[in-house]
mmCIF file of C-alpha atoms and ligand atoms in Angstrom:
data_model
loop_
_atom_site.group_PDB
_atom_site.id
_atom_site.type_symbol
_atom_site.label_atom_id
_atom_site.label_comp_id
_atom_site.label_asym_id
_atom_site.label_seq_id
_atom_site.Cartn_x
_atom_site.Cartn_y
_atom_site.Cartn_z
ATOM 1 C CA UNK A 1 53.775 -51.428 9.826
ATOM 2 C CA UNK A 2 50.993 -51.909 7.141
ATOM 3 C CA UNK A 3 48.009 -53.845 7.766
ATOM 4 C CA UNK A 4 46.913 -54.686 4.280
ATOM 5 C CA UNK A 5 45.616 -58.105 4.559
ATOM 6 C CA UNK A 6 44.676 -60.612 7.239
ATOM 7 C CA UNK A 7 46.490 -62.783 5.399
ATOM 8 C CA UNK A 8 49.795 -61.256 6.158
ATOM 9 C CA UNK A 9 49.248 -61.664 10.317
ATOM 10 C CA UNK A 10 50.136 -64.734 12.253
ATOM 11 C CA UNK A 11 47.587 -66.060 14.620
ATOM 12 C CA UNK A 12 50.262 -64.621 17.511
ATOM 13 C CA UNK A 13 49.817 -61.196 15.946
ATOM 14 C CA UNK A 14 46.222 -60.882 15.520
ATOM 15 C CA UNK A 15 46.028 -62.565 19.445
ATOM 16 C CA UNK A 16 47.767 -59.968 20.755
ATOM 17 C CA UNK A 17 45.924 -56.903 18.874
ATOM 18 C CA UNK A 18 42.531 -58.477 20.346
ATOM 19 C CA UNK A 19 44.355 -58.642 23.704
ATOM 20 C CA UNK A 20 45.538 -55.120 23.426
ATOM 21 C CA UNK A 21 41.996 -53.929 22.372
ATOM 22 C CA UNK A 22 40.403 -55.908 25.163
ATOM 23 C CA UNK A 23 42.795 -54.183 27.338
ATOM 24 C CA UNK A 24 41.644 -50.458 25.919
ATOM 25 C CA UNK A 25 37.783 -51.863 25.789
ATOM 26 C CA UNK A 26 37.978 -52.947 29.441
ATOM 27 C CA UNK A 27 40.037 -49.178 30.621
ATOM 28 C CA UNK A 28 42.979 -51.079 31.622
ATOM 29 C CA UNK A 29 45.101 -49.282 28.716
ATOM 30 C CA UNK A 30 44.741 -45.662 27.024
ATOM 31 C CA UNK A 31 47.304 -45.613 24.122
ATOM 32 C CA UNK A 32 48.809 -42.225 23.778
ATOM 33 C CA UNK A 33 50.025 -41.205 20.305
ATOM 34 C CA UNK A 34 51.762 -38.105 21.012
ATOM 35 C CA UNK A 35 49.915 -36.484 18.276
ATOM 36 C CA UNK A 36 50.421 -38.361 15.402
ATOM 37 C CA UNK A 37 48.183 -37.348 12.093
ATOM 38 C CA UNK A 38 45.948 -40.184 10.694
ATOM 39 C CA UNK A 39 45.143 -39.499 7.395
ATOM 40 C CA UNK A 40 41.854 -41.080 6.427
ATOM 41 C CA UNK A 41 41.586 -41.790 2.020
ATOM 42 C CA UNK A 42 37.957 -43.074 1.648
ATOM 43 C CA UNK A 43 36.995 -43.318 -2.301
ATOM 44 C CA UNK A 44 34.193 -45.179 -1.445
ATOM 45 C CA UNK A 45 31.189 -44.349 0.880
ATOM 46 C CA UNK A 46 31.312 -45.090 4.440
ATOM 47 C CA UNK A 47 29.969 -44.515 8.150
ATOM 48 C CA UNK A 48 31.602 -46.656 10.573
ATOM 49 C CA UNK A 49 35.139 -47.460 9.242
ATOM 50 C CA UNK A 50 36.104 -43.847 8.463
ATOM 51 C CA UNK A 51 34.378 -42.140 11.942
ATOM 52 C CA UNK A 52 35.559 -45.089 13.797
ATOM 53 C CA UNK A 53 38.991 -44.772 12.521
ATOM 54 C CA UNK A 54 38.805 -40.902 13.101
ATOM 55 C CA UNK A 55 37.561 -41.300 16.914
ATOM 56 C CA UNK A 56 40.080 -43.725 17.857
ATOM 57 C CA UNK A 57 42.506 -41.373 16.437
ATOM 58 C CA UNK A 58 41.417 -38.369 18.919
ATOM 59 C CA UNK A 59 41.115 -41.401 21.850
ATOM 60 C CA UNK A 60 44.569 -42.299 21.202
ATOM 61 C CA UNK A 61 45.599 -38.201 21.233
ATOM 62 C CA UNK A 62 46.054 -38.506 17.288
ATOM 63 C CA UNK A 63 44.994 -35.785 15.457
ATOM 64 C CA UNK A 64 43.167 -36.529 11.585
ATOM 65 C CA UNK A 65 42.930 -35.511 8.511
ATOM 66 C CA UNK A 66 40.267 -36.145 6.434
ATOM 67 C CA UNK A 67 41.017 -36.420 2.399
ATOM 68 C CA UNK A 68 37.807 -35.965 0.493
ATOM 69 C CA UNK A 69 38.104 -37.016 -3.397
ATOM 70 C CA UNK A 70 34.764 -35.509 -4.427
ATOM 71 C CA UNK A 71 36.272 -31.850 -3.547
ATOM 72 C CA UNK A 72 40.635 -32.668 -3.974
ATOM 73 C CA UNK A 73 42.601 -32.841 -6.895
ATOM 74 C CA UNK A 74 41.610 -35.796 -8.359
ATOM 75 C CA UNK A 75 39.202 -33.607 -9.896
ATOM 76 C CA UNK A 76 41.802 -31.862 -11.627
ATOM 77 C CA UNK A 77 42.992 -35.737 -12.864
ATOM 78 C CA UNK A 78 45.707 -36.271 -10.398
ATOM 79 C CA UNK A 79 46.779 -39.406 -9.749
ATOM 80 C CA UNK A 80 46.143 -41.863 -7.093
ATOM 81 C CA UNK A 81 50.057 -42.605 -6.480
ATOM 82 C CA UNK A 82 50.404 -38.378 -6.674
ATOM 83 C CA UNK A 83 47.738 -38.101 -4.467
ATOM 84 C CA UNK A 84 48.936 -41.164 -1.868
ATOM 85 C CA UNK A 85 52.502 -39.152 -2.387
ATOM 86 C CA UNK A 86 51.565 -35.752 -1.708
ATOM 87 C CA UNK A 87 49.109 -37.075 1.335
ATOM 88 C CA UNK A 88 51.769 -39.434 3.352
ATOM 89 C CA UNK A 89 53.869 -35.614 3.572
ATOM 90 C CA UNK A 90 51.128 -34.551 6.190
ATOM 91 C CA UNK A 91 50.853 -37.332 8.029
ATOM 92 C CA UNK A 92 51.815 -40.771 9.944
ATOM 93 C CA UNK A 93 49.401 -42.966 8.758
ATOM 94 C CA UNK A 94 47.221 -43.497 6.047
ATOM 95 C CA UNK A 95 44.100 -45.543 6.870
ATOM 96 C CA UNK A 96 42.672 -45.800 2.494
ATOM 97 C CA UNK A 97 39.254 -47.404 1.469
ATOM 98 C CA UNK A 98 39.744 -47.626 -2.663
ATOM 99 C CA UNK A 99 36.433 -49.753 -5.410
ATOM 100 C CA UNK A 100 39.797 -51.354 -6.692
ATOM 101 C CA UNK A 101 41.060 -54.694 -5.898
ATOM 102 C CA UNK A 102 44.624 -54.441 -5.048
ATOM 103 C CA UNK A 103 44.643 -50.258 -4.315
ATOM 104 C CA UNK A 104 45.811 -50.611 -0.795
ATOM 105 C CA UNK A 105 48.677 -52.597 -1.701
ATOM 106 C CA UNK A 106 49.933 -50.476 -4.472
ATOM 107 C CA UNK A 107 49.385 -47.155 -2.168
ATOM 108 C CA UNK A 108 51.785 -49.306 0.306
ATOM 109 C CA UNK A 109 54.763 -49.556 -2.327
ATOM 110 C CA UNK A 110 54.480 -45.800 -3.223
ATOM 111 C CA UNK A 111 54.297 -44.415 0.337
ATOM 112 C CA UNK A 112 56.801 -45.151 3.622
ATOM 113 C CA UNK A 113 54.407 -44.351 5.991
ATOM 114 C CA UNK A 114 52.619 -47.008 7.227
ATOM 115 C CA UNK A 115 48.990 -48.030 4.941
ATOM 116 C CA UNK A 116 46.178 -49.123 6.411
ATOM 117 C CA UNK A 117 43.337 -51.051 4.637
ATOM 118 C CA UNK A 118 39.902 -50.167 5.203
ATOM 119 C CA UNK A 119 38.404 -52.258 2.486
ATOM 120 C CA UNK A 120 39.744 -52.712 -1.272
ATOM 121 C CA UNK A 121 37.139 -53.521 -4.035
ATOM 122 C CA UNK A 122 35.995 -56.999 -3.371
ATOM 123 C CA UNK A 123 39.002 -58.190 -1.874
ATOM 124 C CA UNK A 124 40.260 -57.734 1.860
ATOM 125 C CA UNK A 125 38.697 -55.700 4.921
ATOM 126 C CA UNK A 126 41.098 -56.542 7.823
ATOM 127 C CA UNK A 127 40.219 -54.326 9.753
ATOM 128 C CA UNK A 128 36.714 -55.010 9.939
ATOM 129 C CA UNK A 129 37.910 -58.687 10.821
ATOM 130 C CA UNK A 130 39.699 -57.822 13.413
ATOM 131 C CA UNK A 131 36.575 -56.353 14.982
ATOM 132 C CA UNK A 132 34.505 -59.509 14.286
ATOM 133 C CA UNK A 133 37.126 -61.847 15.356
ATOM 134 C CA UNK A 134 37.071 -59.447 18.531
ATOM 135 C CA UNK A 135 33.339 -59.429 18.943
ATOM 136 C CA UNK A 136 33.009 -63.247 18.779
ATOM 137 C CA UNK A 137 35.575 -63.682 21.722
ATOM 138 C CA UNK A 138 33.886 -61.351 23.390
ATOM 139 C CA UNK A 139 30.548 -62.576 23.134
ATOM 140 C CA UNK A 140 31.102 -66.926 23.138
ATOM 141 C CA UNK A 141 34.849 -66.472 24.948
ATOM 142 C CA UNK A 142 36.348 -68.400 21.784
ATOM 143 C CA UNK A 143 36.580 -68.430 18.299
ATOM 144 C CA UNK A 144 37.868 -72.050 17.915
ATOM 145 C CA UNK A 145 35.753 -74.697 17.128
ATOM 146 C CA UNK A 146 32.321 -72.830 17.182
ATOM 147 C CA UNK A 147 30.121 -73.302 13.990
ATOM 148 C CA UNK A 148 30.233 -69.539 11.901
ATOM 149 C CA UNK A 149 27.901 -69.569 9.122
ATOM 150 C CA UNK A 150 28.630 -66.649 6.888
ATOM 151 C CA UNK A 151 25.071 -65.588 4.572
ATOM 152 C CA UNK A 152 25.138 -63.080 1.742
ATOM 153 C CA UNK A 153 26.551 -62.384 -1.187
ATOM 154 C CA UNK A 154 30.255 -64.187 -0.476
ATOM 155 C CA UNK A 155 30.988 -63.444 -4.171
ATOM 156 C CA UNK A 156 31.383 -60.063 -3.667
ATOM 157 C CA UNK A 157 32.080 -58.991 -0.318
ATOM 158 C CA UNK A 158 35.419 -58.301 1.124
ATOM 159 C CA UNK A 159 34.275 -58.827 5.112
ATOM 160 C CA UNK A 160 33.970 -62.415 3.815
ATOM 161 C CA UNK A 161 36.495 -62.927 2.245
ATOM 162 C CA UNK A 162 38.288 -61.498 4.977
ATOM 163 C CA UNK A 163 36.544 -63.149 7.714
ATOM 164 C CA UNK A 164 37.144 -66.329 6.318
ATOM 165 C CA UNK A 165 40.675 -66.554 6.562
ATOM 166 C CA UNK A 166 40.456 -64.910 10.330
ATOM 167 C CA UNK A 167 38.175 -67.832 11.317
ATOM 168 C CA UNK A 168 40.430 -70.207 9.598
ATOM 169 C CA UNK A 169 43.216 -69.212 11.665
ATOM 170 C CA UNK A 170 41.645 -70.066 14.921
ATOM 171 C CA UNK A 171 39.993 -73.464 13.713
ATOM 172 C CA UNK A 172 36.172 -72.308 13.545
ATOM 173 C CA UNK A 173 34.014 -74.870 11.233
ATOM 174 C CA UNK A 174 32.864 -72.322 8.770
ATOM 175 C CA UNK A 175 29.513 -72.935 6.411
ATOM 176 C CA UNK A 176 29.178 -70.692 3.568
ATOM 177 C CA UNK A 177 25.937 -69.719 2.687
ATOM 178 C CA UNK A 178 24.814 -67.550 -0.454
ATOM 179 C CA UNK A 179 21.427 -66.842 -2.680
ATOM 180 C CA UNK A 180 22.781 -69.274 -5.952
ATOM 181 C CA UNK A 181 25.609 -67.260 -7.949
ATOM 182 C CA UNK A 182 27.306 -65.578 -5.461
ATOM 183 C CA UNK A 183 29.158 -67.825 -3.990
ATOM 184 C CA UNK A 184 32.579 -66.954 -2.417
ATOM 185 C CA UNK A 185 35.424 -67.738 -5.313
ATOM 186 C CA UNK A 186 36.695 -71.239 -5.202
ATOM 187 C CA UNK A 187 40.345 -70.754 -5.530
ATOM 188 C CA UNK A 188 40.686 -68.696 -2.681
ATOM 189 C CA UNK A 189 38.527 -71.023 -0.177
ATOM 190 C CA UNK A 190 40.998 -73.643 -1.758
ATOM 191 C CA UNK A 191 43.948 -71.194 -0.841
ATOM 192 C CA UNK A 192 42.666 -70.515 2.763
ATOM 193 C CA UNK A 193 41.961 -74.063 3.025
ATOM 194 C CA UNK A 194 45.571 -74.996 2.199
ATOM 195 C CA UNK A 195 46.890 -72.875 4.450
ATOM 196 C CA UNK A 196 44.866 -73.478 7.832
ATOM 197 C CA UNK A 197 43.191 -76.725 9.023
ATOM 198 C CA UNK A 198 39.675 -75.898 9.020
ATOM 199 C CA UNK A 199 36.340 -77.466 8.358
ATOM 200 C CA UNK A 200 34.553 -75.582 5.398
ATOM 201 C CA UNK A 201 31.203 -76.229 3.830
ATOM 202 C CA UNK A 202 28.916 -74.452 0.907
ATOM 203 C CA UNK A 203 24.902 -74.159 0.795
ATOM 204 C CA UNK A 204 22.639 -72.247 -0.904
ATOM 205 C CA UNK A 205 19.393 -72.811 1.732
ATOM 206 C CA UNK A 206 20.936 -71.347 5.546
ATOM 207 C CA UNK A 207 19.995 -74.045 8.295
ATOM 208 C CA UNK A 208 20.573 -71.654 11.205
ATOM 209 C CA UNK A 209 19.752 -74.277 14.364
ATOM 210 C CA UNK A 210 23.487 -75.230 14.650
ATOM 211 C CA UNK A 211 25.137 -72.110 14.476
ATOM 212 C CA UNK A 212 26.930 -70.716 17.324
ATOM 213 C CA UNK A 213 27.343 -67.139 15.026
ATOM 214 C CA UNK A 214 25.058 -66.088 11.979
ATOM 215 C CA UNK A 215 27.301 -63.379 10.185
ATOM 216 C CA UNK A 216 24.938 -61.324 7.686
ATOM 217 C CA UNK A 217 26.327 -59.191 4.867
ATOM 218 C CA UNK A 218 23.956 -57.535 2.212
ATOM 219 C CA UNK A 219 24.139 -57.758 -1.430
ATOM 220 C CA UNK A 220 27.053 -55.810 -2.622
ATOM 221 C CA UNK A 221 24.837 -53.909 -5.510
ATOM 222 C CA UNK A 222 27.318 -51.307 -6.002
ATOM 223 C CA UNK A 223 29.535 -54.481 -7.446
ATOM 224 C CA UNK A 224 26.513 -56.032 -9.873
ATOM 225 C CA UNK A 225 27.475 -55.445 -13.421
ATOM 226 C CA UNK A 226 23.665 -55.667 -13.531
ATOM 227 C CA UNK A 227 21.779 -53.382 -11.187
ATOM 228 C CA UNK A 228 18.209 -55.269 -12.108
ATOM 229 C CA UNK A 229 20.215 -58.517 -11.093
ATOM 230 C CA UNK A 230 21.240 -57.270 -7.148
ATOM 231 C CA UNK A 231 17.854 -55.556 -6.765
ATOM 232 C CA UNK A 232 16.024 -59.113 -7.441
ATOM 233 C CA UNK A 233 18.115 -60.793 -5.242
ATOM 234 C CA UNK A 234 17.829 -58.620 -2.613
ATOM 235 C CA UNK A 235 14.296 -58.259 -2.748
ATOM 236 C CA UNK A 236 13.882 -62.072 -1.725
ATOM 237 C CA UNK A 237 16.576 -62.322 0.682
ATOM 238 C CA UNK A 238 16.119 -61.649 3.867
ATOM 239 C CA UNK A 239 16.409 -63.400 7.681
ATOM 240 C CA UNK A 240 13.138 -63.665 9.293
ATOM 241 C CA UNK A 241 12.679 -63.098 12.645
ATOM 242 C CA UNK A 242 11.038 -66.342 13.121
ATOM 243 C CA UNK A 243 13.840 -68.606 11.271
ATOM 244 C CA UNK A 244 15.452 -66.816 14.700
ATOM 245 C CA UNK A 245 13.051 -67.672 17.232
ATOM 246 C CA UNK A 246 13.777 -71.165 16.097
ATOM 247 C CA UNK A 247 17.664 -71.099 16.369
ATOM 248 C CA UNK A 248 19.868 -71.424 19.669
ATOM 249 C CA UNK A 249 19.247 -69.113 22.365
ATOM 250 C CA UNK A 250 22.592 -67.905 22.553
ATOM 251 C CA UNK A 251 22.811 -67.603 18.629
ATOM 252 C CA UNK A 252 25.420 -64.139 18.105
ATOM 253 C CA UNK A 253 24.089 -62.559 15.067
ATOM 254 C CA UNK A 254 26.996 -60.248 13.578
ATOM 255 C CA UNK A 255 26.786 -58.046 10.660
ATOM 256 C CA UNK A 256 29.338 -55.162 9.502
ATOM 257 C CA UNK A 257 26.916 -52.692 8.549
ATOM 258 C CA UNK A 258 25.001 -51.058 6.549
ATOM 259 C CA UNK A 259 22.010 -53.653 6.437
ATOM 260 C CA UNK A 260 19.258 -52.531 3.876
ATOM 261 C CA UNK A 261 16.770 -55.264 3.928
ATOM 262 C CA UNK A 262 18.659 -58.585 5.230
ATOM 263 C CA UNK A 263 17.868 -58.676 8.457
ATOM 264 C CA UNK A 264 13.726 -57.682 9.127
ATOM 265 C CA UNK A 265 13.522 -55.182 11.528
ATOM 266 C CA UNK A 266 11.939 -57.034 14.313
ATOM 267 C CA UNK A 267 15.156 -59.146 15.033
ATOM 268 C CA UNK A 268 17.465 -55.791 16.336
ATOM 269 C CA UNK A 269 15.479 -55.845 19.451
ATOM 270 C CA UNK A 270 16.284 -59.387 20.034
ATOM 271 C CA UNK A 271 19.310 -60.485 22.434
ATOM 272 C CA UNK A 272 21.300 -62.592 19.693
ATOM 273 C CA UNK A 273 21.560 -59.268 17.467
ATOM 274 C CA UNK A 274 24.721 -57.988 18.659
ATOM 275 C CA UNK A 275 25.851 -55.911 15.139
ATOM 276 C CA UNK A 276 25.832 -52.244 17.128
ATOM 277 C CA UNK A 277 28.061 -54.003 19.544
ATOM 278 C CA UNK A 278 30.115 -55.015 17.074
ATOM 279 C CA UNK A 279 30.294 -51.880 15.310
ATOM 280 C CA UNK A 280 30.962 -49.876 18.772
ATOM 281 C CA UNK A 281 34.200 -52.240 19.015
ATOM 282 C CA UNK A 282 35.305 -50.364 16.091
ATOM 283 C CA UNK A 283 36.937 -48.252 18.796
ATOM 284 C CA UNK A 284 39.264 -49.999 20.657
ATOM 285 C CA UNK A 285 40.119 -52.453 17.841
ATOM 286 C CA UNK A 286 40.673 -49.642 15.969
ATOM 287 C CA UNK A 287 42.945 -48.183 18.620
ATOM 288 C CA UNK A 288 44.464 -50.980 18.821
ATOM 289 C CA UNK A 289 45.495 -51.481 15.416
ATOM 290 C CA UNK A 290 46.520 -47.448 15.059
ATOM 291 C CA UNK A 291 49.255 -48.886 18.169
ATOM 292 C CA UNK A 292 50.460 -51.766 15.925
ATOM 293 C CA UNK A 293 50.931 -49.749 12.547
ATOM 294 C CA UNK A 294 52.643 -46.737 14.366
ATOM 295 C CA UNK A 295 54.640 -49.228 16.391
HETATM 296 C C1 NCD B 1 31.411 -53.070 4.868
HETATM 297 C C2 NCD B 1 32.301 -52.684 3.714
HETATM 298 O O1 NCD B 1 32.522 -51.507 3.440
HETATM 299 O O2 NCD B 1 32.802 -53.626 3.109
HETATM 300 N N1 NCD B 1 31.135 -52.036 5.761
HETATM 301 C C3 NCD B 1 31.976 -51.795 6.823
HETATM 302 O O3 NCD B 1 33.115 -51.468 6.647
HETATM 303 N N2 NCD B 1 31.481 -51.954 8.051
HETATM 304 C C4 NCD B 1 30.215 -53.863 4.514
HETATM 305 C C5 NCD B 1 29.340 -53.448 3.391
HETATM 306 O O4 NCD B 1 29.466 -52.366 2.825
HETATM 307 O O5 NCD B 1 28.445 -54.232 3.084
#
């Protein structure tokens, strides 16, 4: 089974992958692949997805193997479908992070091995939703009806965009909140909108004292025509420790990682900041979706 977009999972689905991985979090379930190979594609940098992906691989007694672009025959100017092609022969699942909108999808139609998205261009990061979704229940016990406000740059980032639909789905009130031009794209809040009952609102100034979760993304520079432009903006934005101090007491603050300058320093020592949680979740979401796309 591929897992390409949240937007292809039911609410029923994605229930029961957070149940499974609650199961594997809490030790009441250790999958067992019976050595399966994950193959991990990442053409674009990354910490957490790819080692998270590879350690729930050798939890789940899955072996990997780990395609590196910078030293493989792309080089040489193979193609990506060769490469997908030639790849899917040596293993059982391909988990692919691509800068293209769209790349995880077309590696899906060449190859009949099951595809994996961990992040394409701008555009989806399911995966990493599946964690936050998980890290929310976790932390307030429910996703529905709590007040999410997303802050960053929603005009470029795929956790978002992501995000957005997965809180949609279970009937969170969601407030957008970006520096002024990088707002999340219009027709698809419209599209999520139209497909899930859901109360949605844009600002450019955050108002953190009635969130319930404060999700924090940085500015996506790498995806600035402009590199002056992203290093302005993210020189002046950034949540103070005192906007904080000033917010609920049981605030969740949630971030996927990397932050460069976002968040200030003092506030990961506080109890709200639960990102290294949510990034250690990686594990048995992650195991659990490995169980759902090896079915
Ligand atoms: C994110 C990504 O790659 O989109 N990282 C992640 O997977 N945890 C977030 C980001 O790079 O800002």
């Amino acid at each position: 089974m591929d897992l390409i977009s949240i937007r292809d999972l039911d609410r029923k689905t994605v229930e029961r992958l957070l149940d499974s991985a609650d199961a594997i979090a809490n030790g009441k379930k250790k999958p067992d692949m019976g050595g399966k190979i994950l193959a991990t594609l990442f053409f674009e940098p990354s910490t957490r997805t790819k080692l998270s992906f590879q350690s729930a691989a050798l939890r789940s007694h899955m072996g990997y193997l780990d395609f590196d672009p910078e030293t493989s025959s792309l080089r040489k100017g193979e193609s990506f479908a060769d490469t997908v092609r030639t790849v899917e022969g040596y293993a059982d699942v391909l988990a692919i992070r691509h800068p293209k909108e769209g790349a995880a999808r077309l590696a899906a139609d060449f190859a009949s091995k099951p595809v994996i998205n961990c992040g394409d261009g701008a555009n989806q990061h399911p995966t990493q939703t599946l964690i936050d979704l998980f890290t929310i229940r976790r932390c307030k016990g429910r996703i529905s009806g709590l007040n999410v406000t997303l802050l960053g740059d929603l005009k470029h980032a795929r956790t978002m965009r992501s995000l957005v639909c997965g809180l949609a789905m279970f009937g969170a009130n969601v407030t957008l909140v970006s520096p002024e031009g990088l707002e999340m794209d219009q027709a698809y809040v419209d599209e999520v909108k139209g497909r899930f009952d859901f109360k949605v609102t844009a600002r450019n100034e955050p108002d953190y004292r009635n969130a319930d979760v404060l999700y924090v993304c940085r500015i996506q520079q790498e995806r600035f025509a402009d590199p002056y432009e992203a290093k302005k903006i993210t020189e002046k934005f950034m949540v103070k420790k005192e906007a904080i101090e000033a917010a609920r007491e049981d605030l969740v603050i949630l971030h996927p990682l990397p932050k460069v300058n976002e968040i200030e320093a003092a506030i990961d020592g506080m109890k709200q900041a639960k990102y290294f949680d949510q990034a250690h979740y990686g594990i048995p979401v992650r195991e659990a979706i490995l169980e759902y796309a090896l079915g």
